[in-house]
PDB file of C-alpha atoms in Angstrom:
ATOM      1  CA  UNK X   5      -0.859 -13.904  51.361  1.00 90.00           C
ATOM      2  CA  UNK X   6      -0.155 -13.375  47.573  1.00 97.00           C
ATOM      3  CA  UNK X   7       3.076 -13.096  45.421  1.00 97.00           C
ATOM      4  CA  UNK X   8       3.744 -12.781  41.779  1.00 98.00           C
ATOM      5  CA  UNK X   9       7.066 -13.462  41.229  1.00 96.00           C
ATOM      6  CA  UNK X  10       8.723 -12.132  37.649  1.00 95.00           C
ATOM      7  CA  UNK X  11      11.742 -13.689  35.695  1.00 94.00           C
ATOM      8  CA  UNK X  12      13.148 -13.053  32.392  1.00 95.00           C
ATOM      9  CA  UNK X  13      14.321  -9.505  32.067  1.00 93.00           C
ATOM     10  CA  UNK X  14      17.428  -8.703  31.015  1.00 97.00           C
ATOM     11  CA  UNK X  15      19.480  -7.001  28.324  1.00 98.00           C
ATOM     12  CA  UNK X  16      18.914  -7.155  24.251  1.00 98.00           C
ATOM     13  CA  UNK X  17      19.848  -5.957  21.413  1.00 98.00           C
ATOM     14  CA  UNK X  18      17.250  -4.017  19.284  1.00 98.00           C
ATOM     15  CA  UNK X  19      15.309  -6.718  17.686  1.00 98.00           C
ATOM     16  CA  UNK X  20      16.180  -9.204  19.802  1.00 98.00           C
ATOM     17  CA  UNK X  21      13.742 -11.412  21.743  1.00 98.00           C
ATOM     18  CA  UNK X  22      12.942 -11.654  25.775  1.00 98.00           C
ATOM     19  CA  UNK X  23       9.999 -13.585  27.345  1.00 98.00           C
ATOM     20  CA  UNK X  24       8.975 -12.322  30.552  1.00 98.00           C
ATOM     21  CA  UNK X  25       7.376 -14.843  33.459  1.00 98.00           C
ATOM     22  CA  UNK X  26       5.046 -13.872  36.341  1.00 98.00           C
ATOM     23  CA  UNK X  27       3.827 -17.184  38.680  1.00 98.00           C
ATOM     24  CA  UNK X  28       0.702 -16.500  41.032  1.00 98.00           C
ATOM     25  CA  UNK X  29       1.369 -18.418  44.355  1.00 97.00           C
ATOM     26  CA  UNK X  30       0.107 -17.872  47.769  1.00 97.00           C
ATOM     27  CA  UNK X  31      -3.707 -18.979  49.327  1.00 96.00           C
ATOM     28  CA  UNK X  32      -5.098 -18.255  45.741  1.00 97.00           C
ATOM     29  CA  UNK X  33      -8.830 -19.707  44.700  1.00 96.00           C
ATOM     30  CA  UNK X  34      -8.876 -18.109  40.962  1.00 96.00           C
ATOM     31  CA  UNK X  35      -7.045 -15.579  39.173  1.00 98.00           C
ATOM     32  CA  UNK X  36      -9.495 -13.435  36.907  1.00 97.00           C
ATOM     33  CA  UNK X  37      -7.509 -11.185  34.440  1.00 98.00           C
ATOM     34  CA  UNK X  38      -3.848 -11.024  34.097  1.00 98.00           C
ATOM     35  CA  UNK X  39      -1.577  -8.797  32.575  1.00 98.00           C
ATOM     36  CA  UNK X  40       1.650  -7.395  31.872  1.00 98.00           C
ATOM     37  CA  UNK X  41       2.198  -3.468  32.352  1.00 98.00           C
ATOM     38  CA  UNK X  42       5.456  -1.442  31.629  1.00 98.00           C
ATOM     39  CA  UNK X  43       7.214   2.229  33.371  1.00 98.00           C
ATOM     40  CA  UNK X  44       9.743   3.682  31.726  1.00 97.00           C
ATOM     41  CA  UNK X  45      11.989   6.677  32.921  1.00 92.00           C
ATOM     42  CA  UNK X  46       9.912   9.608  33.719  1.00 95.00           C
ATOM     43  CA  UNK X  47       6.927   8.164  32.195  1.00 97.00           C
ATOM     44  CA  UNK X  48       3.428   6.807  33.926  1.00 97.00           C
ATOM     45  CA  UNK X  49       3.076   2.871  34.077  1.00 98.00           C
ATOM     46  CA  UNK X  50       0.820   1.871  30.849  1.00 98.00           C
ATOM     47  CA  UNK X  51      -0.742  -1.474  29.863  1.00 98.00           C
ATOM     48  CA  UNK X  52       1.218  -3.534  27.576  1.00 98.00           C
ATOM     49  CA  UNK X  53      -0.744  -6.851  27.681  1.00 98.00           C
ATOM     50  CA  UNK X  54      -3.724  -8.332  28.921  1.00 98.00           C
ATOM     51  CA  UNK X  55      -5.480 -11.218  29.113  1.00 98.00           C
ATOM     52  CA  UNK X  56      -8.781 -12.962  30.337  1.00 98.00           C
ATOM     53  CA  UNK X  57      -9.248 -16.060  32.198  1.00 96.00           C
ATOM     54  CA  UNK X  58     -10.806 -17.609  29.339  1.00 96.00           C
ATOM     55  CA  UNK X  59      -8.228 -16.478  27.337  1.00 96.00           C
ATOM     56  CA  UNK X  60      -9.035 -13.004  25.128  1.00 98.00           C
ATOM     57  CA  UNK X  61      -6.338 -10.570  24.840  1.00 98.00           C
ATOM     58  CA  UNK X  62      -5.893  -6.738  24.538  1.00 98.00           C
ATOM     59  CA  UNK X  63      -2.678  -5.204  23.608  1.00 98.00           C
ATOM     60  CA  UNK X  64      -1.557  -2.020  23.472  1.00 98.00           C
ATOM     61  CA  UNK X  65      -1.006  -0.441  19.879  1.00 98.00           C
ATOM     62  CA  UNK X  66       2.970   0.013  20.323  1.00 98.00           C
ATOM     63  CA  UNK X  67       3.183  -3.668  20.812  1.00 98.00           C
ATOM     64  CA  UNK X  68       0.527  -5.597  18.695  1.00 98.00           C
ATOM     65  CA  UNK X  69       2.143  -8.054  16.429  1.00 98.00           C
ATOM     66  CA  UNK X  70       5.265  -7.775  18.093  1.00 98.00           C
ATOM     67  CA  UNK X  71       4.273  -9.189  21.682  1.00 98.00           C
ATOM     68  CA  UNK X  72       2.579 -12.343  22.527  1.00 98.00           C
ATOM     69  CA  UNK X  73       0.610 -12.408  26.110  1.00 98.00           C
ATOM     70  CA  UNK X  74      -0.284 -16.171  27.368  1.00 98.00           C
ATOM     71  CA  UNK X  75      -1.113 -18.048  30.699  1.00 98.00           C
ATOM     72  CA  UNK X  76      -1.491 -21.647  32.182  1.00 97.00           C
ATOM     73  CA  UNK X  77      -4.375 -21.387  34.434  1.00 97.00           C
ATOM     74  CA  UNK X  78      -3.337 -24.787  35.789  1.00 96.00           C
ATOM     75  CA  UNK X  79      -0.013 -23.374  37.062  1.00 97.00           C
ATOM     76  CA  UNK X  80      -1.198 -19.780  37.761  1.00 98.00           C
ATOM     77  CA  UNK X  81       1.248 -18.071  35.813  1.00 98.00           C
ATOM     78  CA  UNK X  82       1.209 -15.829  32.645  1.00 98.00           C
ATOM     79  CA  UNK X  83       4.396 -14.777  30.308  1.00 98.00           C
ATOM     80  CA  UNK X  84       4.578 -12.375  27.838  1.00 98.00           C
ATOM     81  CA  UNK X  85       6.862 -12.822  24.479  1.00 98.00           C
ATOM     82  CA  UNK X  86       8.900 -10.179  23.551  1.00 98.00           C
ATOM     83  CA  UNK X  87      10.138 -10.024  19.111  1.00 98.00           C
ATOM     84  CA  UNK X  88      11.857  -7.818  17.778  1.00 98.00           C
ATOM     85  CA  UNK X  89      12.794  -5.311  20.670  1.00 98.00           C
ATOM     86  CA  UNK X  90      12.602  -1.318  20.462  1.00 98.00           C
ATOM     87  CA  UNK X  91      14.727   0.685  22.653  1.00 97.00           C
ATOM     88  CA  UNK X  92      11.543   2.085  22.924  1.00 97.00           C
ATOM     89  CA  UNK X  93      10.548  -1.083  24.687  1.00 98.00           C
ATOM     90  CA  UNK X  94      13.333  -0.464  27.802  1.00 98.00           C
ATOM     91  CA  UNK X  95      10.779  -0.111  31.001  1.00 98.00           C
ATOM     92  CA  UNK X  96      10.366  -2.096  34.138  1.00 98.00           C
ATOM     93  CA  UNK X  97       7.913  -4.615  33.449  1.00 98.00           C
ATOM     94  CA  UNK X  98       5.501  -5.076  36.342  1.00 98.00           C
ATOM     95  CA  UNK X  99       3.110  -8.586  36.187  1.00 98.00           C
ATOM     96  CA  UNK X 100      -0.605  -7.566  37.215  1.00 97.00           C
ATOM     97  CA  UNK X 101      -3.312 -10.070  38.328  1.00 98.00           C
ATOM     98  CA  UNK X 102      -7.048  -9.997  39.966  1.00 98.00           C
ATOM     99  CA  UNK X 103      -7.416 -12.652  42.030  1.00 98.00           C
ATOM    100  CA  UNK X 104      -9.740 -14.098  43.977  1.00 97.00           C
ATOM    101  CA  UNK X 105      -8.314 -15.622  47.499  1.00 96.00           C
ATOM    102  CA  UNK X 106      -9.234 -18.687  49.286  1.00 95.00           C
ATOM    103  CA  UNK X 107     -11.379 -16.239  51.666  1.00 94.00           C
ATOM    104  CA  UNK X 108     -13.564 -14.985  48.699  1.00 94.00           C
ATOM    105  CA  UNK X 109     -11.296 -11.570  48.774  1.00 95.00           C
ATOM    106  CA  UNK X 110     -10.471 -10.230  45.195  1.00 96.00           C
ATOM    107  CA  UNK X 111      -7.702  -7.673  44.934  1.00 97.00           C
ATOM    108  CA  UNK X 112      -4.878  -6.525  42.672  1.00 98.00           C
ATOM    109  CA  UNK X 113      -1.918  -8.236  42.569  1.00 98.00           C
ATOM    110  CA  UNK X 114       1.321  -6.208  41.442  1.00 98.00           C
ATOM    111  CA  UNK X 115       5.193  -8.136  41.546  1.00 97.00           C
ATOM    112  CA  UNK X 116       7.883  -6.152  42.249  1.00 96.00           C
ATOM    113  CA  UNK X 117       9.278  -5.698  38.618  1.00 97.00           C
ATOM    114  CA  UNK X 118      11.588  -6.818  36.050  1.00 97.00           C
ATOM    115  CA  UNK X 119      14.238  -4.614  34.167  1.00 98.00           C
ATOM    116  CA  UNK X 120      14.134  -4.899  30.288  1.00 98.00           C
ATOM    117  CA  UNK X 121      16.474  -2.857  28.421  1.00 98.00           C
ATOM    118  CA  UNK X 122      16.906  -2.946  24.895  1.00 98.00           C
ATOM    119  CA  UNK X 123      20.485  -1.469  23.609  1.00 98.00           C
ATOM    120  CA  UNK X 124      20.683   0.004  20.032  1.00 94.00           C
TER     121      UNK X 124
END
């Protein structure tokens, strides 16, 4: 078994700050990519953040510069920083991860969401 666990959501004022949390735990042997991926109201779930094992990172064009993706390999957990907040930023935030289990299985990891909602 595998969990990802969020923390950090919350309410902000427009350009305000949040940093998101997601820890890996469960019978885990490596995580390969992680990443961070948003669903707004009536909208599809898009990619806000990713990034590799070894550390490269892709963001998505609303967010670059504003957004910071990082992860501590060691701990099995990745955040994402949050500056200066949209309202166009409100979404559930859902933490994403590949990983590979102690029984050589690799699968998709989704946790169960965290509300962000940025007030004007």
């Amino acid at each position: 078994q595998v969990q990802l666990v969020e923390s950090g959501g919350g309410l902000v004022q427009a350009g305000g700050s949040l940093r998101l949390s997601c820890a890996a735990s469960g019978s885990i042997f490596s995580i390969n990519t992680m990443a961070w991926y948003r669903q707004a109201p009536g909208k599809q779930r898009e990619l806000v953040a990713l990034i590799t094992r070894l550390g490269s990172t892709n963001y998505a064009n609303s967010v670059k510069g504003r957004f910071t993706i990082s992860r501590d390999n060691a701990k099995n957990t990745v955040d994402l920083q949050m500056n200066s907040l949209k309202t166009e930023d409100t979404a559930v935030y859902y933490c994403n991860a590949d990983i590979l289990t102690r029984s050589r299985t690799l699968s998709t990891y989704w946790g169960q969401g965290t509300q962000v909602t940025v007030s004007s």
